[in-house]
Amino acid sequence: MTKKSCDQCHHRKVRCQGGAPSCNSCCRLGFQCSFSHEGLPDPQAIANPPRKLRGGLACLQCHQQKTRCGREHPKCSTCLKRAWPCTYRSSSHLRSPISADKSNHTLAVPATEGQADPVTVLPASGVDNANGTAASDTPELQAGPSFVLGTPTPLPTGLDACTSSLVDRFFEKIQPVPSLSFLHPRMTKERFSGGSLDETLILAICGVTISQDKLDPTHRNRSLALMSRSEELVWQRLDSPNMARLQALIVCVAYRIEMGFTQRAFMLAGLAARAVTAMRLNHERHDLDPVSNEVRRRTLWSLKILELYFSIGLPEYELLPLENVYLQLPCREESFQDSAPSLAIESGAYSHYVKLTSIRRDIMKLTRAISMYDQPFPQLVKLIDSLDHELSHLRCQMTSDGAIPFPSVVRFASTPWLARHLVMQLSWHQCRCDLYRLLLPDYPEAPPAVVLAGLEVQTVENAVRLCLEHSLAIIGILSDLNSQCAQLPLLEYDTAICGYHACRLVLFLAHSQPRLSQLSREYAISRAELCLTAIKRFFRFSMPVRPILRDLERLISTCSTDAVNWTALVFRSTPDDEQSRDPLLSAAARAKQRLAIHSLLRQADFEDSEPQAAVSPSNAGTGHSPVRQRNMYKVLSLEHTSGKRPATEPVSATQIGGEDQHCGLWNDDPGAFSAQPALLFPWCEPYDAFADIL
């Protein structure tokens, strides 16, 4: 006996599972199933076949051969591989993948916690706002994508009516931010207009653009639905990554970071890194046009920028080590886009910032490498000098005339490139601070006293002067921008990180080095308050910045009331951290993987072990609870206590590991201090100064 199919599945030529009141396919796609009114067929529903769900996006040759089309332009990868002539249908026969006839097919986003009615946008998975996990993570939905349907209530203006304006807003407001600067404006808009832009990328662009309206809660739910749907489409084609879906995934990572879903962002970033490796984006391609090559480069570099926000320098968390990246730095914007007078003022800020993030990674690895060193390290000053020389050389390239100090970032406030120039200048100053704070006795990220014992007084005085100069420069840049910028620009997360460390450094110098720094307690607190005010304003709705703001408020408040023991304020752990100390970890392990307050990995709150039902006899007398579900990253992020370091045997330079604000490692390989140091850029010649040291 032949199994009966409903009319919709019969017209679409798909398998019908049957069932009442409607089959699974019709329920999932929002169709009116003929099973819902068995015996009373609707002549109109039978006469009119359902709306076509797939657009004709494949090239004519792949469509004729019935092969999967990569849908690249001007020629798809399948035709290139098989030497077929590749042609596409005219744009008049194509339409946007997300444009739809809302009268025939309208889906609703499932109601989230605290939301009474569903918000109609696009097909999307259920998302729990409480923890940021998608409903597809549950066991019931792991077998395949499934969408919960609500009452179709179309918006006054559907997404298909405003998608074009959202794409334009994305390139106007969001694309200039370094971590999202990989899409080519003209080519992306042309593909969108011609209907050949991947639906996954369109959803991601629209979702992240809508999310910028922080004051409207309905926009937040709408953007969350769009981003969740984009992620689902990535999962559906997980085995065949392409450039558009990878770019959509990176946009999803940036969105999840901004909204505070750091657990999901970390896992999605790992998936994006696997796609980068599979597509070999870490290698140059000589058979592509310059724009396509630049898009590939920028896609990888933007992912590397986002990666640093989780933990910089920890090898076990590095998604794609720089030692395996064989790409040029990004080019200037006027070379990437069509020539226009407004592009010239970008001046390669994106490229310089990418290189600065790499130098900061090297400095963090050096910081960690020497932080647990138990014997004198006379090469430290030479290493610092060589890195400082690299920074000075880069400084001459960052402005057309190499002028010092930098031109005021306020002049870029009315241009799209404010975020790039601001984070570039702050990052350069932060590199100097990270480098010379290594020579400040008693600073948290400074080496042990045995390493600094042989330093000359002039060396320490110079380090104090440079740390003060650059930390005050960071605070001055942020406070000036805050006072003179009328609107709230979209800024890189690294902007808040630089401001946070500048405040810590100024407060520390005012107490530990009052004579050399010539900083009074009141002046240091006033500078920190100015910086705190600027960060609060620019990152008012940013979830990852909230721990930074809380810690700065704690520091300033305690410094204002306790003028005796400022040094302890920097080392002191918060009460929550003290209670979460895990006795099963050694002090060396805690120091090795310490994470800063702004580390997204620390904020992710991952569980590290399975719960156990009962205490086993073997550990009943140890005094340690077998149930360990606390956040291990907070445990590993404990600050110094009482200035004591773990007692360890003397280790060689090839075995050292330690701590720093970002928790980076120099290198875990035995040859970390070999003739080819791991901190060098793969595309650069080695520092000459290292040859005399290593």
XYZ file of C-alpha atoms in Angstrom:
694
model
C 0.000 0.000 0.000
C 1.459 3.322 -1.046
C 1.841 5.868 1.731
C -0.284 8.942 1.141
C 1.437 12.332 0.852
C -0.125 15.683 1.552
C -0.735 18.005 -1.367
C 2.123 20.355 -0.454
C 4.727 17.579 -0.253
C 3.362 16.035 -3.435
C 3.794 19.313 -5.347
C 7.273 19.852 -3.908
C 8.265 16.207 -4.554
C 9.601 15.623 -1.066
C 9.020 12.832 1.418
C 5.939 13.322 3.592
C 5.990 11.862 7.085
C 2.230 12.239 7.462
C 0.592 12.811 10.810
C -2.106 15.005 12.228
C -2.997 17.794 12.320
C -0.241 18.417 9.731
C 2.922 16.753 8.477
C 6.339 17.770 9.779
C 7.433 19.429 6.525
C 4.405 21.715 6.320
C 4.663 22.520 10.023
C 8.334 23.403 9.673
C 7.868 25.546 6.571
C 4.613 27.204 7.582
C 2.494 25.689 4.802
C -1.175 24.838 5.088
C -1.170 21.033 5.119
C -3.996 19.160 3.439
C -3.961 16.679 6.349
C -5.202 19.444 8.644
C -8.590 19.329 6.916
C -8.753 15.691 5.767
C -11.782 15.033 3.672
C -12.320 18.731 3.009
C -9.748 19.566 0.348
C -9.118 23.197 -0.383
C -9.346 23.634 -4.167
C -7.298 26.839 -4.022
C -4.497 25.147 -2.052
C -4.362 22.304 -4.577
C -4.562 24.509 -7.630
C -1.815 26.859 -6.486
C 1.534 25.109 -5.947
C 3.590 26.334 -2.964
C 6.067 29.143 -3.242
C 9.449 28.128 -4.585
C 11.873 27.997 -1.647
C 15.097 27.945 -3.616
C 16.262 30.713 -5.869
C 17.955 30.050 -9.184
C 21.399 30.992 -7.933
C 23.404 28.208 -9.591
C 25.138 28.886 -12.880
C 23.557 27.454 -16.011
C 26.221 24.782 -16.499
C 25.962 23.425 -12.938
C 22.180 23.532 -13.188
C 22.267 21.539 -16.417
C 24.761 18.996 -15.058
C 22.904 18.845 -11.708
C 26.058 19.449 -9.708
C 26.564 21.642 -6.679
C 27.484 25.179 -7.699
C 29.808 27.302 -5.583
C 28.001 30.440 -6.867
C 31.202 32.507 -6.992
C 31.531 35.340 -9.464
C 32.485 35.755 -12.237
C 33.054 31.974 -12.432
C 32.064 29.374 -9.876
C 34.653 27.011 -8.410
C 32.987 23.929 -9.932
C 33.252 25.264 -13.476
C 36.825 26.404 -12.896
C 37.799 22.976 -11.597
C 36.202 21.143 -14.539
C 37.037 23.751 -17.208
C 33.374 24.367 -18.006
C 32.079 27.629 -19.471
C 30.364 29.410 -16.585
C 27.454 31.769 -17.152
C 24.693 32.975 -14.857
C 21.129 33.960 -15.510
C 20.460 37.642 -15.978
C 19.764 39.606 -12.815
C 16.121 40.058 -13.861
C 15.532 36.351 -13.202
C 17.175 36.452 -9.800
C 16.000 37.791 -6.503
C 17.368 38.153 -3.009
C 17.467 34.830 -1.149
C 15.556 36.288 1.782
C 12.925 38.148 -0.216
C 9.650 36.302 0.036
C 5.981 36.585 -0.588
C 4.860 37.261 2.945
C 1.252 36.505 2.074
C 2.176 32.903 1.243
C 4.988 32.250 3.703
C 5.438 34.053 6.991
C 7.304 32.504 9.910
C 7.603 33.835 13.409
C 10.467 33.749 15.861
C 9.575 31.723 18.959
C 8.798 33.785 22.009
C 11.785 34.205 24.276
C 11.803 34.531 28.022
C 9.918 37.631 29.049
C 8.383 38.050 25.596
C 4.667 37.362 25.371
C 4.164 37.466 21.621
C 6.449 36.202 18.891
C 8.205 38.754 16.729
C 7.791 38.052 13.052
C 11.020 38.337 11.094
C 12.572 35.346 9.373
C 12.784 31.610 10.050
C 14.917 31.298 13.161
C 15.708 28.825 15.863
C 14.464 29.263 19.381
C 16.943 31.207 21.469
C 17.042 31.411 25.217
C 17.952 34.962 26.217
C 19.003 33.829 29.648
C 22.047 31.915 28.509
C 22.363 32.703 24.802
C 22.075 29.083 23.689
C 20.023 28.144 20.672
C 17.201 25.664 20.903
C 18.987 23.512 18.334
C 21.505 22.624 21.041
C 18.917 20.491 22.838
C 18.868 16.718 22.213
C 15.394 16.859 20.666
C 16.606 19.091 17.840
C 20.061 17.740 17.157
C 18.822 15.502 14.361
C 18.204 18.455 12.098
C 16.999 22.026 11.897
C 13.550 22.563 13.305
C 11.695 25.808 13.764
C 8.961 26.596 16.239
C 6.138 28.445 14.590
C 4.143 31.252 16.116
C 1.123 33.101 14.888
C 2.015 34.810 11.601
C 1.955 38.512 12.393
C 3.789 40.347 9.620
C 5.672 43.492 10.489
C 4.514 46.714 8.838
C 7.716 46.669 6.810
C 9.222 43.247 6.252
C 12.910 42.482 6.142
C 12.830 42.169 2.374
C 11.659 45.781 2.168
C 14.423 47.214 4.349
C 17.303 44.806 3.679
C 18.937 47.150 1.187
C 19.011 49.999 3.698
C 20.424 47.668 6.357
C 23.234 46.638 4.029
C 24.000 50.300 3.338
C 24.026 51.081 7.068
C 26.378 48.180 7.689
C 29.014 49.567 5.346
C 28.500 53.089 6.628
C 28.715 52.412 10.374
C 30.075 48.916 11.054
C 32.442 47.948 8.243
C 35.107 50.532 9.247
C 35.608 48.745 12.607
C 38.824 46.652 12.224
C 37.312 43.352 13.362
C 34.603 43.587 10.654
C 36.513 45.220 7.784
C 36.691 42.262 5.414
C 33.727 42.853 3.072
C 34.199 44.846 -0.123
C 31.379 47.435 -0.214
C 30.806 47.728 -3.952
C 31.092 44.016 -4.772
C 28.902 42.990 -1.835
C 26.180 45.463 -2.791
C 26.298 44.369 -6.429
C 25.932 40.721 -5.488
C 23.075 41.568 -3.173
C 21.291 43.555 -5.887
C 21.827 40.732 -8.385
C 20.522 38.089 -5.989
C 23.797 36.162 -5.827
C 24.826 37.113 -2.279
C 24.636 34.153 0.085
C 21.564 34.230 2.333
C 23.717 33.366 5.356
C 25.774 36.514 4.925
C 22.713 38.691 4.287
C 21.135 37.500 7.528
C 24.334 38.172 9.471
C 24.742 41.664 8.007
C 21.133 42.576 8.767
C 21.246 41.078 12.251
C 24.394 42.869 13.391
C 23.152 46.145 11.901
C 19.801 45.952 13.671
C 21.584 45.155 16.952
C 23.155 48.620 16.984
C 19.802 50.085 18.037
C 20.307 49.247 21.706
C 17.364 51.211 23.082
C 14.631 49.220 21.337
C 14.159 45.744 22.911
C 12.243 44.499 19.871
C 15.291 45.209 17.725
C 17.396 43.100 20.066
C 15.036 40.136 19.681
C 14.902 40.650 15.945
C 18.680 40.762 15.554
C 19.043 37.695 17.767
C 16.646 35.787 15.532
C 18.488 36.785 12.369
C 21.897 35.845 13.774
C 20.593 32.513 15.048
C 19.162 31.729 11.630
C 22.469 32.633 10.007
C 24.286 30.268 12.366
C 21.845 27.487 11.518
C 22.507 27.897 7.821
C 26.231 27.586 8.543
C 25.605 24.360 10.430
C 23.524 22.966 7.580
C 26.496 23.386 5.194
C 29.190 22.643 7.746
C 30.944 20.178 5.451
C 31.315 22.665 2.598
C 32.667 25.986 3.875
C 32.928 28.902 1.497
C 33.953 32.531 1.821
C 30.455 33.947 2.323
C 29.524 31.521 5.097
C 32.887 32.026 6.795
C 32.394 35.787 6.738
C 28.883 35.360 8.123
C 30.312 33.196 10.898
C 32.866 35.867 11.836
C 30.068 38.442 11.977
C 28.179 36.060 14.275
C 31.242 35.758 16.530
C 31.527 39.545 16.799
C 27.806 39.814 17.534
C 27.903 37.132 20.236
C 30.871 38.871 21.883
C 29.106 42.218 21.948
C 25.897 40.733 23.374
C 27.742 38.830 26.110
C 27.302 35.291 24.761
C 31.014 34.576 25.186
C 30.659 30.809 25.469
C 28.976 30.565 22.084
C 31.355 33.120 20.583
C 34.382 31.061 21.636
C 33.021 27.869 20.097
C 31.968 29.618 16.889
C 35.419 31.199 16.614
C 36.957 27.726 16.733
C 34.644 26.631 13.939
C 35.654 29.669 11.884
C 39.330 28.851 12.411
C 38.768 25.323 11.106
C 37.092 26.769 8.019
C 40.044 29.129 7.490
C 42.434 26.190 7.618
C 40.283 24.061 5.316
C 40.094 26.870 2.759
C 43.833 27.623 3.156
C 43.214 31.300 3.743
C 46.516 31.515 5.599
C 48.347 31.274 2.253
C 48.506 33.779 -0.575
C 46.760 33.004 -3.859
C 48.407 34.203 -7.062
C 45.598 33.201 -9.424
C 43.021 35.630 -8.013
C 42.409 39.276 -8.705
C 43.761 41.822 -6.176
C 40.378 42.534 -4.581
C 39.602 38.851 -3.984
C 43.041 38.338 -2.487
C 42.569 41.314 -0.185
C 39.177 40.030 0.948
C 40.807 36.706 1.868
C 43.537 38.479 3.845
C 41.153 40.752 5.685
C 38.870 37.871 6.591
C 41.715 36.089 8.347
C 43.126 39.208 10.047
C 39.708 40.190 11.370
C 39.324 36.733 12.883
C 42.762 37.105 14.493
C 41.685 40.416 16.065
C 38.619 38.764 17.594
C 40.730 35.840 18.765
C 42.934 38.099 20.894
C 39.956 39.100 23.007
C 39.643 35.582 24.408
C 43.226 35.121 25.558
C 46.339 36.499 23.960
C 49.350 34.247 23.862
C 48.013 31.039 25.423
C 48.951 28.371 22.845
C 46.134 26.009 23.808
C 43.559 28.694 23.002
C 45.178 30.171 19.910
C 42.949 29.310 16.981
C 45.474 29.931 14.214
C 49.050 30.683 15.339
C 50.732 33.589 13.589
C 53.648 31.316 12.832
C 51.347 29.517 10.379
C 50.077 32.675 8.674
C 51.853 33.491 5.423
C 49.912 36.539 4.327
C 50.661 40.156 3.667
C 49.201 42.768 5.957
C 45.991 44.477 4.773
C 46.444 47.178 2.171
C 45.307 50.793 2.439
C 41.626 51.492 2.043
C 42.095 53.547 -1.112
C 43.727 50.498 -2.717
C 40.971 48.172 -1.525
C 37.917 50.224 -2.467
C 37.223 52.426 -5.447
C 39.303 55.574 -5.284
C 37.611 58.429 -3.432
C 39.009 61.465 -1.595
C 37.506 60.320 1.724
C 39.466 57.052 1.614
C 42.889 58.704 1.675
C 42.576 59.789 5.307
C 42.359 56.142 6.369
C 46.158 56.111 5.810
C 46.564 52.380 6.376
C 45.325 52.506 9.989
C 43.802 49.026 9.676
C 47.096 47.532 8.505
C 49.085 49.250 11.257
C 46.666 48.057 13.908
C 46.938 44.452 12.727
C 50.712 44.631 13.026
C 50.453 46.248 16.466
C 48.272 43.400 17.713
C 50.978 40.984 16.604
C 53.654 42.964 18.449
C 51.494 43.033 21.573
C 51.172 39.275 21.348
C 54.964 39.004 21.261
C 55.307 41.295 24.279
C 52.748 39.264 26.224
C 54.622 36.066 25.440
C 57.823 37.640 26.712
C 56.022 38.838 29.843
C 54.740 35.383 30.670
C 58.014 33.714 29.826
C 60.015 35.632 32.418
C 57.373 36.021 35.123
C 58.348 32.742 36.833
C 62.049 32.958 36.078
C 64.128 32.141 39.167
C 67.510 33.444 38.127
C 68.978 36.617 36.620
C 68.107 37.249 32.999
C 70.581 39.825 31.664
C 69.139 39.687 28.125
C 65.875 41.304 29.240
C 66.921 44.903 28.590
C 68.248 44.021 25.129
C 65.024 42.226 24.253
C 63.022 45.254 25.353
C 65.252 47.571 23.329
C 64.814 45.474 20.190
C 61.027 45.442 20.524
C 61.061 49.170 21.225
C 63.085 49.700 18.054
C 60.408 47.825 16.100
C 57.721 50.048 17.616
C 59.672 53.189 16.765
C 60.100 52.017 13.183
C 56.379 51.325 12.909
C 55.601 54.725 14.422
C 57.328 56.450 11.516
C 55.030 54.612 9.098
C 51.794 55.389 10.932
C 51.568 59.005 9.771
C 52.629 60.531 6.496
C 55.138 62.857 8.165
C 56.023 60.623 11.115
C 55.033 63.440 13.461
C 55.143 62.909 17.212
C 52.770 63.144 18.973
C 49.965 61.664 16.914
C 47.485 64.028 15.287
C 44.360 64.386 17.393
C 41.814 61.655 16.725
C 39.088 64.279 17.015
C 39.844 65.305 13.431
C 38.612 61.858 12.346
C 35.361 62.098 14.341
C 33.372 63.146 11.282
C 34.881 60.413 9.079
C 34.166 56.671 8.947
C 37.712 55.891 10.092
C 37.566 57.129 13.693
C 37.498 53.611 15.157
C 40.611 52.576 13.200
C 42.728 55.637 13.990
C 41.685 55.612 17.637
C 42.492 51.966 18.292
C 45.716 52.247 16.272
C 47.011 55.129 18.409
C 45.891 53.546 21.683
C 47.417 50.196 20.751
C 50.787 51.783 19.960
C 50.849 53.527 23.345
C 49.707 50.297 25.019
C 52.585 48.384 23.438
C 55.019 50.808 25.065
C 53.237 50.438 28.412
C 53.232 46.638 28.186
C 56.906 46.658 27.305
C 58.319 49.018 29.926
C 56.149 47.924 32.826
C 58.342 44.811 32.776
C 60.977 46.995 34.443
C 58.695 48.347 37.203
C 59.412 46.626 40.537
C 56.314 45.196 42.265
C 54.009 45.714 39.300
C 51.762 42.637 38.760
C 53.107 41.923 35.272
C 56.736 42.626 36.215
C 59.269 39.783 36.499
C 60.408 38.476 39.911
C 62.742 40.596 41.998
C 65.679 38.313 41.169
C 65.350 39.266 37.502
C 65.156 43.011 38.181
C 67.796 43.063 40.912
C 70.649 43.863 38.535
C 68.946 46.731 36.714
C 70.580 50.126 36.706
C 68.751 52.986 38.386
C 68.668 54.911 35.121
C 66.916 51.997 33.405
C 64.159 51.936 36.016
C 63.761 55.715 35.886
C 63.426 55.599 32.108
C 60.803 52.849 32.390
C 58.788 54.905 34.898
C 58.945 57.950 32.642
C 57.825 56.064 29.533
C 55.018 54.189 31.316
C 53.718 57.462 32.727
C 53.975 59.240 29.381
C 52.105 56.610 27.391
C 49.448 55.792 29.992
C 48.598 59.486 30.331
C 48.532 59.728 26.526
C 45.908 56.960 26.367
C 43.778 58.665 29.014
C 44.179 62.033 27.294
C 43.083 60.669 23.908
C 39.952 59.075 25.357
C 38.995 62.069 27.495
C 39.510 64.530 24.603
C 37.377 62.415 22.302
C 34.699 62.145 24.971
C 34.543 65.905 25.445
C 34.582 66.845 21.746
C 32.676 64.022 20.042
C 28.962 64.812 19.983
C 27.772 61.411 18.744
C 28.514 57.919 20.005
C 30.791 56.148 17.501
C 31.077 52.389 17.192
C 34.516 51.492 18.602
C 36.682 48.396 18.866
C 36.615 46.465 22.174
C 40.380 46.924 22.418
C 39.752 50.638 23.019
C 38.292 49.868 26.450
C 41.104 47.410 27.214
C 43.781 50.044 26.590
C 41.958 52.575 28.762
C 41.634 50.042 31.580
C 45.346 49.258 31.723
C 46.280 52.938 31.466
C 44.218 53.659 34.595
C 45.827 50.787 36.503
C 49.286 51.981 35.562
C 48.667 55.606 36.550
C 47.239 54.609 39.937
C 50.172 52.278 40.556
C 52.827 54.855 39.652
C 51.229 57.492 41.869
C 51.777 55.228 44.873
C 54.921 53.241 44.124
C 56.954 55.911 42.298
C 55.686 59.321 43.515
C 59.112 60.953 43.237
C 59.945 59.740 39.728
C 56.428 60.062 38.343
C 55.664 63.331 40.158
C 52.057 62.204 40.358
C 49.896 63.198 43.293
C 47.212 60.882 44.574
C 44.433 63.323 43.657
C 45.714 63.864 40.114
C 46.027 60.121 39.440
C 42.489 59.500 40.664
C 41.142 62.376 38.566
C 42.821 60.973 35.432
C 41.375 57.527 36.105
C 37.912 59.014 36.623
C 38.121 60.852 33.291
C 39.017 57.630 31.512
C 36.269 55.729 33.318
C 33.727 58.336 32.223
C 34.802 58.029 28.590
C 34.654 54.214 28.612
C 31.221 54.316 30.242
C 29.905 56.593 27.537
C 31.410 54.859 24.517
C 30.618 51.315 25.727
C 27.371 51.952 27.536
C 25.642 48.836 26.192
C 28.670 46.568 25.676
C 28.398 43.411 27.764
C 32.121 42.424 27.792
C 33.117 45.910 29.009
C 31.008 45.669 32.163
C 33.637 43.718 34.177
C 36.206 46.363 33.195
C 33.959 49.150 34.460
C 33.266 47.343 37.734
C 36.950 46.739 38.396
C 37.896 50.343 37.578
C 35.178 51.638 39.890
C 36.469 49.352 42.647
C 40.052 50.542 42.170
C 39.164 54.233 42.114
C 36.848 53.921 45.108
C 39.413 52.071 47.198
C 42.237 54.408 46.193
C 40.105 57.376 47.219
C 39.468 55.977 50.688
C 42.668 54.047 51.442
C 45.876 55.986 50.898
C 48.136 53.537 52.711
C 48.347 50.306 50.780
C 47.784 51.087 47.128
C 50.148 48.385 45.936
C 47.979 45.694 47.498
C 45.020 47.023 45.548
C 46.608 45.920 42.309
C 47.453 42.457 43.603
C 44.287 41.831 45.567
C 41.778 39.333 44.254
C 38.084 39.986 44.437
C 36.154 38.009 47.076
C 34.518 35.850 44.418
C 37.920 34.873 43.071
C 39.224 34.025 46.510
C 36.267 31.753 47.197
C 36.726 30.014 43.856
C 40.352 29.044 44.499
C 40.714 25.394 43.562
C 43.031 23.476 45.916
C 43.576 20.780 43.295
C 45.565 23.177 41.096
C 49.160 24.020 41.814
C 50.246 27.626 42.192
C 52.350 27.263 39.047
C 49.323 26.093 37.041
C 47.229 28.985 38.295
C 49.966 31.452 37.392
C 50.554 29.901 33.983
C 46.982 30.291 32.770
C 45.934 33.469 34.563
C 43.462 35.534 32.561
C 42.825 39.254 32.745
C 39.554 40.835 33.816
C 38.780 41.651 30.175
C 39.505 38.160 28.847
C 36.393 36.771 27.190
C 37.522 33.284 28.116
C 37.421 34.294 31.764
C 33.936 35.735 31.297
C 32.717 32.604 29.506
C 32.257 30.656 32.770
C 32.855 27.212 31.254
C 32.427 24.169 33.459
C 35.518 22.002 33.668
C 34.345 18.606 34.937
C 31.479 16.162 35.270
C 29.438 16.246 38.496
C 29.784 13.153 40.667
C 26.890 11.597 42.532
C 28.687 10.763 45.760
C 32.026 11.017 47.510
C 34.166 7.987 46.789
C 36.133 6.356 49.629
C 39.429 7.287 47.987
C 38.821 11.016 48.329
C 36.568 11.024 51.391
C 39.432 12.058 53.626
C 41.134 14.565 51.367
C 38.885 17.455 52.313
C 38.302 18.327 48.637
C 34.828 18.203 47.156
C 34.629 15.818 44.169
C 32.001 18.019 42.532
C 33.948 20.717 40.663
C 31.682 22.726 38.416
C 33.095 26.144 39.229
C 34.545 28.359 36.567
C 38.108 27.148 36.122
C 39.066 30.281 34.217
C 38.206 32.451 37.201
C 40.285 30.114 39.335
C 43.174 30.537 36.929
C 42.684 34.303 36.918
C 43.612 34.853 40.576
C 45.801 37.849 41.144
C 48.998 37.696 43.170
C 48.503 37.251 46.886
C 51.011 38.698 49.329
C 53.535 39.080 46.540
C 54.640 35.424 46.920
C 55.555 33.289 43.953
C 55.343 29.523 43.766
C 58.414 27.720 44.942
C 59.875 25.967 41.939
C 63.172 24.500 40.955
C 65.422 26.735 38.831
C 64.413 26.389 35.217
C 66.180 27.174 32.017
C 65.146 29.747 29.484
C 63.639 27.027 27.319
C 61.221 25.965 30.078
C 59.981 29.202 31.564
C 56.300 30.206 31.792
C 54.509 32.832 33.752
C 51.773 35.393 33.802
C 50.678 38.668 32.384
C 47.602 40.772 31.939
C 46.557 38.840 28.825
C 48.057 35.555 29.945
C 50.340 34.849 27.022
C 53.153 32.348 26.718
C 56.418 32.977 24.930
C 56.410 29.497 23.508
C 55.841 26.029 24.910
C 58.231 24.492 22.412
C 61.679 23.440 23.635
C 63.258 25.789 21.135
C 61.495 28.909 22.330
C 64.776 30.820 22.550
C 66.401 29.214 19.558
C 67.932 31.045 16.638
C 64.452 31.371 15.113
C 62.379 32.943 17.890
C 58.684 32.177 17.688
C 57.594 35.742 18.329
C 58.658 37.032 14.910
C 56.235 37.809 12.123
C 56.377 35.034 9.509
C 56.516 37.643 6.737
C 59.297 39.743 8.308
C 63.014 39.345 8.687
C 64.153 38.469 12.240
C 65.118 41.287 14.557
C 68.839 41.854 14.281
C 69.097 42.512 17.994
C 68.003 38.960 18.801
C 70.972 37.493 17.006
C 73.315 38.835 19.677
C 71.171 37.513 22.500
C 69.897 34.110 21.479
